[in-house]
Amino acid sequence: MSDDLAQRTHTGQKRKEKTDLTFWGRLSNWGPYHLMMGAVTASPRRQFVVLAIFPLVWVLFQNLGPMLQMLRVSLTDAYPVAPGVEQHFTLENYTRFFGDQIFWQPFFRTLVFSAVFTFCTLIITYPVAYFLARHVSRRNQMLFLLLLLIPFWVGEIVRTYAIMILLGNTGAVNQLLKWLGFIDRPIPFMYTSFSMGVGIVYLTALYMLLPLYSALEKLPKSFNEAAADLGASAWTRFRRVTLPLTLEGISSGCTLVFLISTGFYATPVLLGGPSTTVFAETIAGFFHVAGDEWPTGAAFATIMFAAALILTGTFQKFMNALRKGDTK
Amino acid sequence: MNRGNRILLSCIYWAFVLYVFVPLMLMVVMGFKDSKFIGFPIRSWTLEWYTGVFADTEVLSAFGYSTSIAVLSTIISIVVGTWIAILLEGRKFVGRNTIYALTILPALIPGIISAIAFRIYARWLGIEPGMGAIVWSHAVHNVPFVVLVVMARLSTLPKTQLEAARDLGADPFITFLRITLPYLVPAILGASIFCLLLSFDDFVRSFFLGGYEPTLPVLIFAKLKSGMSPEINAIATVALLLTGAIGIWAERFTRRLNKD
């Protein structure tokens, strides 16, 4: 520290003949910069406008823009527009959805699967989060959590492939069961809703674990001790104290996992079969073929997004009501 | 807490650790199998698949392609995300909540829908499928994560430091460069690593916005669709080790910075 200071004063002395100013001082005295900063910071209002204009343009054009454009395309009869063809407004892309079972069946399947997988993720990760927040000393908590985070740095495709190896007919699970003598012939796990579920829970567990962990970690231990002193059993303590006070974590974890689950494309393609086609595959199909199917694809994506938003919105409302009712 | 509970919970935790690690370990091990056929048991072993990865120009170029996309998109995300975070943190103005909600939006849109929307928008903007389109979509998708991380750090910046800088005659820009930015370094580094990994691992956006050149996940996906082989295990393992190592290093590095 003092060395650093000495060095600085030394170089400062050397430079003293030329100027007393540092780089920053010279910058702010430099004509063009001075003029520009003067113009920008003339009033707090103008300063704010300069700061706000770029973020505003960004969120409108990059975040909202794609969604609005998708909505617009979903209401047209041709996109991308070929030369010489006129584009018309139509609702046909939406009516097409209800007209055919091969469209709405994957849609409802996706919603049901996502809800079930979300629930499974919750059931699996809640005890893990509880253990981390309650039974591990504070010093070790980060270490134990980090251990679980490492595999989540690995990408979607690689982890999906790992599940394929685990569950295949000659996969680890089947070989283990055979070796233990439980089965003679391998169980066909792959290309079913089971293999898809294992894969999706594997991919989304972290997004459930972290909100649950932070909710449980915030909850003071004394609440449970007080309940115990009043004679509540372990189960009652969990049901009446811990669970109601972690509803917020459950609510945000479930919302996140549900939204992510509905959006998987590669995992259902690789782990699912013909009987488990999800809506993402249906939507993607419209973009592999000639361009004139794009409006239908856009309409289906819009339906999916609207449904996901309505469902998660309703769910959060319900959870909020539950929380308010419980804390009263 | 009673002891039985504790033991049960710790069993669940370690079972979960196994669930999370075992599939990846099996995948690594399978890359050493001396046979084209994926499956257990493994009778003879070889290093051929792993050495093959480093000789495969297709894999190496996909790897380079993914890396450049990750670096470029991260730079954009960091600049934009930091800017938005500075606007949103600690300021009250009309429309703030709307801007905040719109900022977070890309993180909440399910993958396939976001990919489709980007594809349509890119077409409208006249961006051809390929590297530019992928970089753009990754950058837009990753901004919310940067905003959240930087805002969290920014909220702990002592206001007195900013006031002191202003009293000493620094203009807002110099105050930002000399006070705010150095304070944000740990957050920015952490967010960069997160963005790099998100972009490197992303499949769905790269798949729908890519041209003929595949990114690494797209290449692995294409190979998987034509059949499993230990070659894919070796490629996936190299990708896994790389992302895992960066993740662990970043975690430790940002922890150390945060402590200082």
XYZ file of N, CA and C in Angstrom, chain A residues 36-37 39-56, chain B residues 83 87:
66
model
N -19.395 17.574 -24.547
C -20.401 16.515 -24.616
C -21.007 16.255 -23.238
N -20.134 16.152 -22.236
C -20.646 15.878 -20.889
C -21.519 17.034 -20.412
N -23.339 18.942 -22.231
C -24.636 18.851 -22.890
C -25.490 17.761 -22.266
N -24.833 16.622 -21.972
C -25.584 15.470 -21.461
C -26.078 15.713 -20.039
N -25.244 16.349 -19.213
C -25.595 16.473 -17.795
C -26.133 17.853 -17.452
N -26.617 18.576 -18.461
C -27.102 19.943 -18.228
C -28.144 19.975 -17.122
N -29.055 18.998 -17.129
C -30.055 18.936 -16.062
C -30.243 17.471 -15.681
N -30.702 17.225 -14.451
C -30.924 15.827 -14.041
C -31.875 15.121 -14.992
N -32.827 15.893 -15.508
C -33.811 15.334 -16.412
C -33.153 14.821 -17.691
N -32.274 15.664 -18.256
C -31.623 15.268 -19.496
C -30.695 14.073 -19.245
N -30.025 14.096 -18.105
C -29.146 12.995 -17.735
C -29.932 11.684 -17.688
N -31.119 11.764 -17.119
C -31.965 10.575 -17.003
C -32.399 10.077 -18.380
N -32.767 11.023 -19.232
C -33.208 10.637 -20.578
C -32.087 9.923 -21.314
N -30.859 10.471 -21.206
C -29.711 9.844 -21.885
C -29.494 8.429 -21.352
N -29.660 8.278 -20.050
C -29.457 6.955 -19.445
C -30.575 5.990 -19.848
N -31.803 6.509 -19.956
C -32.958 5.622 -20.106
C -33.256 5.252 -21.550
N -32.798 6.068 -22.494
C -33.276 5.873 -23.861
C -32.843 4.529 -24.442
N -31.578 4.147 -24.193
C -31.094 2.896 -24.776
C -31.786 1.663 -24.179
N -31.876 1.553 -22.844
C -32.610 0.405 -22.286
C -34.046 0.318 -22.776
N -34.686 1.485 -22.904
C -36.079 1.499 -23.347
C -36.186 0.942 -24.763
N -25.989 -1.685 -18.276
C -26.664 -0.407 -18.538
C -28.094 -0.428 -17.967
N -29.862 1.733 -14.777
C -31.096 2.512 -14.902
C -32.117 2.096 -13.841
